[in-house]
Coordinates of C-alpha atoms in Angstrom, one line a residue:
M18 CA 26.1 -35.9 -159.4
K19 CA 29.3 -34.1 -160.1
I20 CA 29.7 -31.0 -157.9
S21 CA 32.1 -28.2 -158.8
V22 CA 33.5 -26.0 -156.1
L23 CA 34.8 -22.5 -157.0
T24 CA 37.6 -21.1 -155.0
V25 CA 38.9 -17.5 -155.7
C26 CA 42.3 -16.6 -154.3
W27 CA 45.1 -14.0 -154.3
N28 CA 48.1 -14.3 -152.1
S29 CA 46.3 -16.8 -150.0
A30 CA 49.3 -19.0 -148.9
A31 CA 48.4 -18.6 -145.2
T32 CA 45.0 -20.3 -145.5
I33 CA 44.4 -22.1 -148.8
R34 CA 46.0 -25.3 -147.7
H35 CA 43.2 -25.8 -145.1
T36 CA 40.6 -25.1 -147.9
I37 CA 42.1 -27.6 -150.3
D38 CA 42.5 -30.2 -147.6
S39 CA 38.9 -30.0 -146.7
F40 CA 37.9 -30.5 -150.4
F41 CA 40.0 -33.6 -150.8
A42 CA 38.7 -35.0 -147.5
Q43 CA 35.1 -35.1 -148.9
D44 CA 33.7 -38.6 -149.1
H45 CA 31.7 -37.6 -152.2
Q46 CA 34.0 -38.8 -155.1
D47 CA 32.5 -37.1 -158.1
K48 CA 33.8 -33.5 -157.6
E49 CA 36.1 -30.9 -159.0
L50 CA 37.8 -27.8 -157.5
V51 CA 38.1 -24.8 -159.8
I52 CA 40.7 -22.4 -158.5
V53 CA 40.8 -18.9 -160.0
D54 CA 43.9 -17.1 -158.8
G55 CA 44.4 -13.4 -159.3
G56 CA 48.1 -13.6 -160.1
S57 CA 49.5 -14.4 -156.6
S58 CA 53.1 -13.4 -155.8
D59 CA 53.4 -15.6 -152.7
E60 CA 53.5 -19.4 -152.3
T61 CA 49.8 -19.8 -153.2
L62 CA 50.4 -21.4 -156.6
T63 CA 53.1 -23.7 -155.3
I64 CA 50.7 -25.0 -152.7
V65 CA 47.9 -25.6 -155.2
R66 CA 50.2 -27.5 -157.6
S67 CA 51.4 -29.8 -154.8
Y68 CA 47.9 -31.5 -154.8
P69 CA 46.7 -34.1 -157.3
Q70 CA 45.7 -32.2 -160.4
D71 CA 43.1 -34.6 -161.8
Q72 CA 40.3 -33.0 -159.7
I73 CA 41.6 -29.4 -159.9
Q74 CA 41.2 -26.8 -162.6
L75 CA 43.6 -23.9 -162.1
V76 CA 43.8 -20.5 -163.8
S77 CA 46.1 -17.7 -162.7
E78 CA 45.8 -14.2 -164.2
P79 CA 45.0 -10.7 -163.1
D80 CA 41.3 -10.0 -162.4
R81 CA 39.1 -7.1 -161.4
G82 CA 38.3 -8.5 -158.0
M83 CA 36.5 -11.5 -156.3
Y84 CA 33.3 -11.3 -158.4
D85 CA 35.1 -11.0 -161.7
A86 CA 37.1 -14.1 -160.7
L87 CA 33.9 -16.0 -159.8
N88 CA 32.5 -15.2 -163.2
K89 CA 35.6 -16.8 -164.7
G90 CA 34.9 -19.9 -162.5
L91 CA 31.3 -20.0 -163.8
R92 CA 32.6 -20.2 -167.3
L93 CA 35.1 -23.0 -166.5
Y94 CA 33.2 -25.5 -164.2
T95 CA 32.1 -28.8 -165.7
G96 CA 29.9 -30.2 -162.9
D97 CA 26.1 -30.8 -162.6
A98 CA 26.0 -28.4 -159.6
V99 CA 28.2 -25.5 -158.4
G100 CA 29.0 -23.5 -155.2
V101 CA 31.7 -21.4 -153.7
L102 CA 34.3 -22.1 -151.1
N103 CA 36.4 -19.1 -150.1
S104 CA 40.2 -19.5 -150.0
D105 CA 40.2 -19.0 -146.2
D106 CA 37.2 -21.2 -145.4
C107 CA 36.8 -25.0 -145.0
F108 CA 34.1 -27.6 -145.3
H109 CA 32.9 -28.4 -141.8
D110 CA 33.4 -32.1 -142.1
H111 CA 33.9 -34.9 -144.7
T112 CA 30.2 -35.4 -145.4
V113 CA 29.3 -31.9 -146.7
L114 CA 29.3 -32.6 -150.5
T115 CA 27.5 -35.9 -150.0
R116 CA 24.7 -34.0 -148.1
I117 CA 24.6 -31.3 -150.8
S118 CA 24.3 -33.9 -153.6
A119 CA 21.5 -35.7 -151.8
E120 CA 19.5 -32.5 -151.4
L121 CA 20.0 -31.4 -155.0
E122 CA 18.4 -34.7 -156.3
Q123 CA 15.1 -33.2 -155.1
A124 CA 15.7 -29.4 -155.3
D125 CA 17.3 -26.8 -157.5
I126 CA 19.1 -25.0 -154.7
V127 CA 20.4 -26.1 -151.3
H128 CA 21.8 -24.1 -148.4
G129 CA 22.6 -24.8 -144.8
D130 CA 24.3 -23.8 -141.5
L131 CA 27.6 -21.9 -141.2
D132 CA 30.0 -21.3 -138.3
F133 CA 32.2 -18.1 -138.2
V134 CA 35.5 -19.2 -136.7
E135 CA 38.5 -17.3 -135.4
N136 CA 40.9 -19.6 -137.3
H137 CA 41.1 -23.1 -138.6
F138 CA 43.5 -24.3 -135.8
S139 CA 41.4 -23.5 -132.7
K140 CA 38.0 -23.6 -134.5
R141 CA 36.8 -21.1 -131.9
I142 CA 33.3 -20.1 -133.0
I143 CA 32.7 -16.3 -133.0
R144 CA 29.1 -16.6 -134.2
R145 CA 26.7 -19.1 -135.8
W146 CA 24.5 -18.7 -138.9
R147 CA 21.6 -21.1 -138.7
A148 CA 19.7 -21.6 -142.0
A149 CA 15.9 -21.4 -142.3
P150 CA 13.5 -22.2 -145.1
R151 CA 12.5 -19.2 -147.3
P152 CA 9.6 -17.3 -145.7
A153 CA 6.5 -16.3 -147.7
K154 CA 8.0 -12.9 -148.8
G155 CA 11.6 -14.1 -149.0
F156 CA 14.3 -11.5 -149.3
R157 CA 11.8 -8.7 -148.5
T158 CA 11.7 -9.9 -144.9
G159 CA 15.5 -9.7 -144.4
W160 CA 15.9 -13.4 -145.0
M161 CA 18.9 -14.7 -147.0
P162 CA 20.9 -17.9 -147.3
A163 CA 24.6 -18.0 -146.3
H164 CA 26.4 -17.7 -149.7
P165 CA 29.3 -20.1 -148.8
T166 CA 26.6 -22.8 -148.2
F167 CA 24.6 -21.9 -151.4
Y168 CA 24.8 -24.7 -154.0
V169 CA 22.8 -24.8 -157.2
R170 CA 22.1 -27.1 -160.1
R171 CA 23.7 -26.1 -163.5
K172 CA 20.3 -24.9 -164.9
V173 CA 20.1 -22.4 -162.1
A174 CA 23.6 -21.0 -162.7
E175 CA 23.0 -20.7 -166.4
T176 CA 19.7 -18.9 -165.9
V177 CA 20.9 -16.5 -163.3
G178 CA 24.1 -15.6 -165.2
T179 CA 27.1 -13.7 -163.9
F180 CA 27.8 -11.7 -160.8
D181 CA 27.2 -8.0 -161.0
L182 CA 30.6 -6.3 -160.9
S183 CA 29.1 -2.9 -160.0
L184 CA 28.4 -4.2 -156.6
K185 CA 31.6 -4.3 -154.5
V186 CA 30.5 -6.4 -151.4
A187 CA 27.0 -7.6 -152.0
S188 CA 27.1 -9.2 -155.5
D189 CA 26.7 -12.6 -153.9
Y190 CA 23.5 -11.4 -152.2
D191 CA 22.3 -10.1 -155.5
W192 CA 23.1 -13.4 -157.3
M193 CA 21.1 -15.4 -154.7
L194 CA 18.2 -13.0 -154.8
R195 CA 17.9 -13.4 -158.6
A196 CA 18.0 -17.1 -158.3
V197 CA 15.4 -17.4 -155.6
E198 CA 13.1 -14.4 -156.2
L199 CA 13.5 -13.3 -159.8
H200 CA 13.6 -16.8 -161.4
G201 CA 11.7 -18.7 -158.7
F202 CA 13.9 -21.7 -158.3
G203 CA 12.9 -23.9 -155.3
S204 CA 15.3 -24.3 -152.4
A205 CA 16.0 -26.9 -149.7
T206 CA 17.5 -26.3 -146.3
T207 CA 19.8 -28.8 -144.6
K208 CA 20.1 -28.5 -140.9
H209 CA 23.8 -29.3 -140.9
V210 CA 26.9 -27.0 -140.6
L211 CA 28.4 -27.0 -144.1
V212 CA 31.2 -24.4 -143.8
D213 CA 33.6 -23.0 -141.2
M214 CA 34.1 -19.4 -142.3
M215 CA 36.9 -17.3 -141.0
V216 CA 35.8 -13.8 -139.9
G217 CA 37.1 -10.9 -141.9
G218 CA 35.6 -11.3 -145.4
A219 CA 34.8 -8.5 -147.7
S220 CA 31.4 -8.0 -146.1
T221 CA 32.2 -9.0 -142.5
R222 CA 35.6 -7.5 -141.7
S223 CA 34.2 -4.4 -140.0
L224 CA 31.0 -2.6 -139.1
G225 CA 31.6 -0.2 -142.0
S226 CA 31.6 -3.3 -144.3
Y227 CA 28.3 -4.5 -142.9
I228 CA 26.8 -1.1 -143.5
G229 CA 28.1 -1.0 -147.1
H230 CA 26.8 -4.5 -147.7
N231 CA 23.3 -3.6 -146.4
F232 CA 23.0 -0.6 -148.6
E233 CA 24.2 -2.5 -151.7
A234 CA 21.7 -5.2 -150.8
L235 CA 19.0 -2.5 -150.7
R236 CA 20.0 -1.4 -154.2
S237 CA 19.6 -5.0 -155.4
R238 CA 16.1 -5.2 -153.8
R239 CA 15.1 -1.9 -155.4
Q240 CA 16.3 -3.1 -158.8
W241 CA 14.7 -6.6 -158.8
L242 CA 11.9 -6.4 -156.2
R243 CA 10.9 -2.8 -156.7
S244 CA 11.2 -2.0 -153.0
G245 CA 11.2 1.6 -151.9
P246 CA 14.2 3.9 -151.0
I247 CA 14.0 2.3 -147.5
D248 CA 12.4 -1.1 -146.9
Y249 CA 11.7 -3.5 -144.1
A250 CA 14.7 -5.7 -144.9
L251 CA 17.1 -2.8 -144.5
V252 CA 16.4 -3.0 -140.7
A253 CA 15.3 -6.6 -140.5
K254 CA 18.4 -8.1 -142.2
P255 CA 21.0 -6.7 -139.8
M256 CA 18.8 -7.3 -136.8
R257 CA 18.6 -11.0 -137.7
K258 CA 22.4 -11.2 -137.2
L259 CA 22.2 -10.1 -133.6
G260 CA 21.3 -13.6 -132.6
Q261 CA 24.4 -14.9 -134.4
F262 CA 26.7 -12.6 -132.4
F263 CA 25.1 -13.6 -129.1
G264 CA 25.5 -17.3 -129.9
I265 CA 21.8 -17.9 -130.3
N266 CA 21.2 -21.0 -132.3
G267 CA 19.1 -24.1 -132.4
A268 CA 15.5 -24.6 -133.1
G269 CA 13.3 -21.5 -132.7
S270 CA 15.9 -19.2 -131.2
A271 CA 16.2 -16.8 -134.1
K272 CA 13.5 -17.9 -136.4
Q273 CA 13.5 -16.5 -140.0
S274 CA 10.0 -15.3 -140.3
R275 CA 8.0 -12.1 -140.9
H276 CA 8.4 -11.5 -137.2
G277 CA 12.1 -12.4 -137.2
V278 CA 13.2 -9.1 -135.7
R279 CA 10.9 -9.6 -132.7
C280 CA 12.1 -13.2 -132.2
I281 CA 15.7 -12.0 -132.1
V282 CA 15.0 -9.1 -129.7
A283 CA 13.2 -11.5 -127.4
S284 CA 16.1 -14.0 -127.6
V285 CA 18.7 -11.3 -126.9
G286 CA 16.6 -10.1 -124.0
N287 CA 16.7 -13.7 -122.6
I288 CA 20.5 -13.6 -122.8
H289 CA 20.5 -10.2 -121.0
A290 CA 18.4 -11.7 -118.2
S291 CA 20.3 -14.9 -117.8
K292 CA 23.9 -13.7 -118.1
V293 CA 25.4 -13.2 -114.7
G294 CA 29.1 -13.9 -115.3
P295 CA 31.9 -11.3 -115.1
E296 CA 31.8 -10.6 -118.8
V297 CA 28.5 -8.7 -118.5
K298 CA 29.6 -6.8 -115.4
R299 CA 32.4 -4.9 -117.1
N300 CA 32.1 -1.1 -117.3
Y301 CA 33.8 0.5 -120.3
V302 CA 34.9 3.9 -121.5
H303 CA 35.7 3.6 -125.2
V304 CA 37.9 5.5 -127.7
S305 CA 38.7 4.5 -131.2
A306 CA 42.4 5.3 -131.0
P307 CA 44.8 6.3 -128.2
G308 CA 46.6 9.6 -128.1
G309 CA 45.8 13.3 -127.9
H310 CA 42.5 14.4 -126.3
R311 CA 41.0 10.9 -126.8
Q312 CA 43.5 9.4 -124.4
F313 CA 43.0 12.3 -122.0
Y314 CA 39.3 11.8 -122.0
Q315 CA 39.5 8.1 -121.5
D316 CA 42.0 8.3 -118.6
L317 CA 39.9 11.0 -116.9
F318 CA 36.6 9.2 -117.2
A319 CA 38.0 5.9 -116.2
G320 CA 39.1 7.5 -112.9
L321 CA 35.9 9.6 -112.4
F322 CA 33.4 6.9 -113.0
G323 CA 35.2 3.6 -112.3
L324 CA 35.3 2.4 -116.0
D325 CA 37.7 0.1 -117.7
P326 CA 39.4 1.5 -120.9
A327 CA 38.4 -0.1 -124.2
T328 CA 40.3 1.1 -127.3
G329 CA 40.0 0.3 -131.0
R330 CA 37.8 0.4 -134.1
I331 CA 34.6 -1.5 -133.4
G332 CA 34.7 -4.9 -135.1
P333 CA 32.5 -7.9 -134.2
R334 CA 34.4 -9.0 -131.1
L335 CA 34.7 -5.5 -129.6
W336 CA 31.1 -4.8 -130.6
L337 CA 30.0 -7.8 -128.5
D338 CA 32.1 -6.8 -125.5
L339 CA 30.6 -3.3 -125.6
V340 CA 27.0 -4.5 -126.0
R341 CA 27.4 -6.8 -123.0
A342 CA 28.9 -4.1 -120.8
R343 CA 26.9 -3.0 -117.8
H344 CA 27.9 0.6 -118.0
L345 CA 29.2 2.2 -121.2
L346 CA 30.5 5.6 -122.0
F347 CA 31.9 6.7 -125.5
A348 CA 34.5 9.3 -124.7
T349 CA 34.0 10.5 -128.2
I350 CA 31.6 9.2 -130.9
D351 CA 33.1 11.3 -133.7
D352 CA 35.8 8.9 -134.8
D353 CA 33.5 5.9 -135.5
Y354 CA 29.9 6.8 -136.0
A355 CA 29.0 3.4 -137.5
G356 CA 30.5 1.5 -134.6
F357 CA 28.8 3.8 -132.0
I358 CA 25.4 3.5 -133.7
A359 CA 25.6 -0.3 -134.0
V360 CA 26.4 -0.6 -130.3
A361 CA 23.8 1.9 -129.2
L362 CA 21.1 0.1 -131.3
A363 CA 21.9 -3.3 -129.8
R364 CA 22.1 -2.0 -126.2
S365 CA 18.8 -0.3 -126.7
L366 CA 17.2 -3.6 -127.7
I367 CA 18.3 -5.3 -124.5
G368 CA 17.5 -2.3 -122.3
R369 CA 21.0 -1.1 -121.5
R370 CA 22.1 2.5 -121.3
T371 CA 24.7 4.0 -123.6
V372 CA 26.3 7.4 -123.1
G373 CA 28.3 9.3 -125.7
L374 CA 30.1 12.7 -126.0
F375 CA 29.5 14.5 -129.3
L376 CA 32.5 16.6 -130.0
R377 CA 31.6 18.1 -133.4
P378 CA 27.8 18.4 -133.6
S379 CA 28.1 21.6 -135.8
K380 CA 29.0 19.3 -138.7
C381 CA 25.4 18.2 -138.7
F382 CA 24.3 21.7 -139.8
E383 CA 26.9 22.5 -142.5
S384 CA 25.7 22.7 -146.1
G385 CA 27.1 21.7 -149.4
R386 CA 27.5 17.9 -149.0
L387 CA 24.9 15.2 -148.7
V388 CA 26.8 13.6 -145.8
Y389 CA 26.0 16.5 -143.6
R390 CA 22.3 16.1 -144.2
L391 CA 22.5 12.4 -143.6
K392 CA 24.4 13.0 -140.4
R393 CA 21.7 15.5 -139.2
W394 CA 18.9 13.1 -140.1
T395 CA 20.6 10.1 -138.4
F396 CA 21.2 11.9 -135.1
R397 CA 17.7 13.4 -135.0
C398 CA 16.4 9.9 -135.2
L399 CA 18.9 8.6 -132.6
R400 CA 17.6 11.2 -130.1
H401 CA 14.4 9.1 -129.9
L402 CA 16.3 5.8 -129.2
P403 CA 15.5 4.4 -125.7
H404 CA 18.4 4.2 -123.2
L405 CA 20.7 6.5 -125.2
S406 CA 22.1 9.7 -123.9
L407 CA 24.1 12.0 -126.2
F408 CA 25.9 15.1 -124.8
T409 CA 27.6 17.9 -126.8
I410 CA 30.7 19.5 -125.1
L411 CA 29.4 23.0 -125.9
P412 CA 26.3 24.5 -124.2
F413 CA 23.1 24.6 -126.3
K414 CA 22.9 28.3 -125.8
F415 CA 26.0 28.6 -128.1
N416 CA 24.0 27.0 -130.9
R417 CA 20.3 26.2 -130.3
R418 CA 20.3 23.6 -133.1
F419 CA 22.5 21.3 -131.1
A420 CA 19.3 20.3 -129.2
Q421 CA 18.1 18.7 -132.4
V422 CA 20.9 16.1 -132.4
A423 CA 21.7 15.6 -128.7
H424 CA 19.9 15.1 -125.4
G425 CA 21.9 17.5 -123.4
W426 CA 25.3 19.3 -123.0
V427 CA 28.2 19.4 -120.7
H428 CA 31.3 21.6 -120.5
D429 CA 34.4 20.2 -122.2
P430 CA 36.5 18.3 -119.6
Q431 CA 39.5 20.3 -120.7
M432 CA 37.7 23.3 -119.3
W433 CA 37.7 22.0 -115.7
D434 CA 39.9 18.9 -115.3
M435 CA 42.9 20.5 -113.4
H436 CA 41.9 23.8 -111.9
D437 CA 42.8 22.4 -108.5
G438 CA 46.3 21.4 -109.6
A439 CA 47.6 24.8 -110.8
A440 CA 49.9 25.2 -107.9
L441 CA 51.6 21.9 -108.5
I442 CA 53.0 22.8 -112.0
E443 CA 56.7 23.2 -112.1
T444 CA 58.9 25.0 -114.6
S445 CA 60.8 23.2 -117.3
Q446 CA 64.0 23.8 -119.3
L447 CA 61.8 24.9 -122.2
S448 CA 59.7 27.3 -120.2
R449 CA 62.9 28.8 -118.7
A450 CA 64.4 29.2 -122.2
V451 CA 61.3 31.0 -123.4
L452 CA 61.2 33.3 -120.3
T453 CA 64.9 34.2 -120.9
A454 CA 64.3 34.9 -124.6
A455 CA 61.3 37.1 -123.8
G456 CA 63.6 39.4 -121.8
G457 CA 60.7 40.9 -119.7
R458 CA 58.3 41.3 -122.6
A459 CA 54.8 39.8 -122.6
I460 CA 54.8 36.2 -123.9
L461 CA 52.3 35.0 -126.5
C462 CA 52.4 31.2 -127.0
F463 CA 51.0 29.2 -129.9
L464 CA 50.7 25.8 -128.3
G465 CA 50.2 22.4 -129.9
S466 CA 50.4 21.3 -133.5
V467 CA 51.2 24.2 -135.8
R468 CA 48.5 24.2 -138.5
K469 CA 46.7 26.8 -140.7
S470 CA 43.3 25.8 -139.3
K471 CA 44.5 26.9 -135.9
G472 CA 45.1 30.4 -137.2
F473 CA 48.9 30.3 -137.5
E474 CA 49.0 32.1 -140.9
F475 CA 47.0 34.9 -139.3
L476 CA 49.4 35.1 -136.4
A477 CA 52.4 35.3 -138.8
D478 CA 50.6 38.0 -140.8
I479 CA 50.2 40.1 -137.6
V480 CA 53.9 40.0 -136.5
S481 CA 55.1 40.5 -140.1
D482 CA 52.8 43.5 -140.9
H483 CA 53.4 45.1 -137.5
P484 CA 57.1 44.6 -136.5
D485 CA 56.8 47.1 -133.7
L486 CA 54.7 44.6 -131.8
A487 CA 57.9 42.7 -131.0
K488 CA 59.1 45.5 -128.7
D489 CA 56.3 44.6 -126.2
V490 CA 55.3 41.0 -127.1
F491 CA 57.5 37.9 -127.6
V492 CA 55.8 35.3 -129.8
V493 CA 56.7 31.6 -129.6
A494 CA 55.2 28.6 -131.4
V495 CA 55.7 25.2 -129.7
G496 CA 54.7 21.9 -131.4
R497 CA 55.0 19.8 -134.5
V498 CA 54.9 22.1 -137.6
D499 CA 52.8 21.2 -140.6
P500 CA 55.0 21.4 -143.7
A501 CA 52.4 23.8 -145.2
C502 CA 53.3 26.3 -142.4
G503 CA 57.0 26.4 -143.2
E504 CA 57.0 29.8 -144.8
D505 CA 54.8 31.2 -142.0
C506 CA 57.3 29.9 -139.5
A507 CA 60.1 31.7 -141.3
R508 CA 58.2 34.9 -141.3
L509 CA 57.5 34.7 -137.6
I510 CA 61.2 34.0 -136.8
S511 CA 62.4 36.9 -139.0
A512 CA 60.0 39.1 -137.0
G513 CA 61.8 38.2 -133.8
G514 CA 59.6 35.2 -132.8
M515 CA 60.6 31.7 -131.9
V516 CA 59.5 28.3 -133.2
V517 CA 60.1 25.0 -131.4
D518 CA 59.3 22.3 -134.0
R519 CA 59.2 19.1 -132.0
F520 CA 57.0 16.9 -129.9
V521 CA 56.3 18.7 -126.6
S522 CA 55.5 16.7 -123.4
D523 CA 52.5 17.4 -121.3
D524 CA 54.7 18.7 -118.4
E525 CA 56.4 21.1 -120.8
L526 CA 53.1 22.4 -122.1
L527 CA 51.8 23.0 -118.6
S528 CA 55.0 24.8 -117.7
L529 CA 54.4 27.1 -120.7
Y530 CA 50.9 27.9 -119.6
K531 CA 52.3 29.1 -116.3
T532 CA 55.0 31.1 -118.0
C533 CA 53.1 32.8 -120.8
D534 CA 50.7 35.7 -120.6
F535 CA 48.6 34.9 -123.7
A536 CA 47.7 31.6 -125.3
W537 CA 46.7 31.7 -129.0
C538 CA 43.2 30.3 -129.6
C539 CA 42.2 32.4 -132.6
Y540 CA 41.3 29.7 -135.0
E541 CA 40.0 29.9 -138.6
P542 CA 36.2 30.4 -138.9
D543 CA 35.8 26.8 -140.2
Y544 CA 37.5 25.5 -137.0
D545 CA 34.8 26.6 -134.6
Q546 CA 34.7 24.1 -131.7
A547 CA 35.8 23.5 -128.2
S548 CA 39.5 23.8 -127.5
G549 CA 41.8 22.1 -125.0
I550 CA 44.3 25.0 -125.3
F551 CA 41.5 27.4 -124.4
G552 CA 40.4 25.3 -121.5
R553 CA 43.8 25.0 -119.9
S554 CA 44.3 28.8 -120.3
V555 CA 41.1 29.4 -118.4
Q556 CA 42.0 27.0 -115.6
L557 CA 45.6 28.3 -115.2
G558 CA 44.9 32.0 -115.5
T559 CA 46.5 32.6 -118.9
R560 CA 44.5 35.0 -121.1
P561 CA 43.4 33.3 -124.3
I562 CA 43.4 35.2 -127.7
I563 CA 40.3 34.2 -129.6
R564 CA 38.3 35.0 -132.7
K565 CA 35.5 37.5 -132.3
G566 CA 32.2 35.7 -132.8
A567 CA 33.6 32.2 -132.1
Y568 CA 32.0 29.8 -129.7
L569 CA 34.9 30.3 -127.4
E570 CA 34.0 34.0 -127.0
K571 CA 30.7 33.0 -125.4
Y572 CA 32.6 31.4 -122.5
A573 CA 33.8 34.9 -121.6
Q574 CA 30.2 35.6 -120.6
E575 CA 30.5 33.0 -117.8
G576 CA 33.0 35.4 -116.1
A577 CA 35.8 32.9 -115.7
V578 CA 38.1 34.5 -118.3
A579 CA 38.9 37.9 -119.9
P580 CA 39.9 36.9 -123.5
V581 CA 41.5 39.1 -126.1
C582 CA 39.1 39.1 -129.0
L583 CA 40.4 39.6 -132.6
V584 CA 38.6 40.3 -135.8
Y585 CA 40.0 37.4 -137.9
G586 CA 42.0 38.7 -140.9
D587 CA 42.4 42.3 -139.6
T588 CA 46.0 42.5 -138.6
R589 CA 45.9 46.2 -137.6
D590 CA 43.1 45.6 -135.2
A591 CA 44.7 42.5 -133.9
A592 CA 48.1 44.1 -133.3
A593 CA 46.4 47.0 -131.4
N594 CA 44.4 44.7 -129.2
I595 CA 47.4 42.5 -128.4
A596 CA 49.6 45.5 -127.6
A597 CA 46.9 47.0 -125.3
A598 CA 46.5 43.6 -123.5
A599 CA 50.2 43.4 -123.0
A600 CA 50.2 46.8 -121.4
N601 CA 47.7 45.5 -118.8
R602 CA 48.8 41.9 -118.4
S603 CA 48.4 42.0 -114.6
D604 CA 44.6 41.8 -115.0
K605 CA 43.4 38.5 -113.7
P606 CA 39.8 37.1 -113.7
G607 CA 38.0 36.7 -110.5
R608 CA 35.8 33.8 -109.2
L609 CA 37.9 31.3 -111.3
G610 CA 37.8 28.4 -108.9
E611 CA 34.1 28.8 -108.2
I612 CA 33.1 28.9 -111.8
V613 CA 35.3 26.1 -113.1
G614 CA 34.5 23.9 -110.1
G615 CA 30.8 24.4 -111.0
W616 CA 31.5 23.2 -114.6
R617 CA 33.2 20.1 -113.2
A618 CA 30.4 19.3 -110.8
D619 CA 27.7 19.7 -113.5
F620 CA 29.6 17.3 -115.8
V621 CA 30.0 14.6 -113.2
Q622 CA 26.4 14.8 -112.1
K623 CA 24.9 14.6 -115.7
I624 CA 27.2 11.8 -116.9
R625 CA 26.7 9.8 -113.7
A626 CA 23.0 10.1 -113.9
A627 CA 23.0 9.0 -117.6
L628 CA 25.2 5.9 -116.9

């Protein structure tokens, strides 16, 4: 039996030599390699042409992606059977094609085991895919073969036809489904590792890719199997993969059956019970990216709760580390919802607690886009997930609907993190320059990145429309300026203000809080959320200027701060209120330490209990 192997490539010089070597190492002699190149500009073609060409068909031209290239390969191959070997994958050993040929003498389709490896030098296994025979209801149960191990006789390929180019990451799933379910070809399973697959393919490179693959797979089942908008396989299919990540393999450990999800949950539970090494004793606080408030949160929580920092987008390896952690706190869930949900679901299955801070819950209740409704529905469901605790950083009384998508609330750490350290703040060259330029006038600081969403255009309107305000108030903007705010900066400067367009260190910012009388926190109505600038102002005794009706105004009811409230867009009212506050700038709030200290104690108590 002649077996054709289709390999699609594009700028694959770093890996394709391993792929071709594993093809020529096969002890099955009647074979061909069909290489469909997308017009590589690196050394890929040179490498391919360095091998004997009598068993290679090569075509190199632009294509519309991997599945378009595979369709070209289906038109070119000459064998009695055909399968796919990706340009960064290898056959596991020299007997693979011999085993496939033997199975295809009795069956129309054969598939087998697969190992996901870190690379082809170390062969370090990241996870294992162990094949199982088709259950009674096939793809409806979440079962599927591993496509790189899926080989079919010519009559199958000709009957099924081409890959569906409208599917971006799951057309291989769709092709196999049509072969097995739609046309009813019989399949055989070989209990042998056929392929070593490098992690990072189109459907495995990230959790976002996994989610996209699963929804495209659902679309395929709806089209061919007439499943509903949500079916059993939508949950069962990803759940079956949990065993692969935890290294579950061998007979019976993750059986592909109608009860496959239960089998995997039980197996993962066994791992949870048996693992006692240091890798499951780590305690993590996670952020998706360093810098800004994320880094601040991570550093603060690491110290408060004895957690190790974990940083980065959640791919398979980090997912496994976080799932295995004994204690886990997401310093913010908002930057990677998919990663957070994937970790929380897995930890819930093995009985481990997950805690997350929800910075922007108000997005769940916005209208106009489908994504807001999906987000609201998702977090309403997650509220019922065992062992998960979600906290907003705004009290529920500010918006009662927050209780629909979170379990509780805490005060934003930037409201209480340093109230005991105010006396330690020193002046800086920048703060002394601002103090000198003010010449005894009240100082109003716009701190941090200068953007329209933070109300900078409104501030420029106020000083431009009411130039007399400059007699009593000196306005300074300090931080990187968004190019869109260039004209507004020019207006502020011409009205007697000052703009410092550069990165400003934390020490410089703190010195400005101690120097200025007012901190601008009057943001656009669409930017209604907690604010670190506001929190530092409260702690350090600087009066914040806020938008009337904003969430921030409600903190004034706690008694820790006496804000200046402005009607957004009304420059006359704003100028009058700022001038009146400047005339009484000696006013200081009372009970500051007691109130802010209470916020801190409440936060620590709630998070510690949840962990």
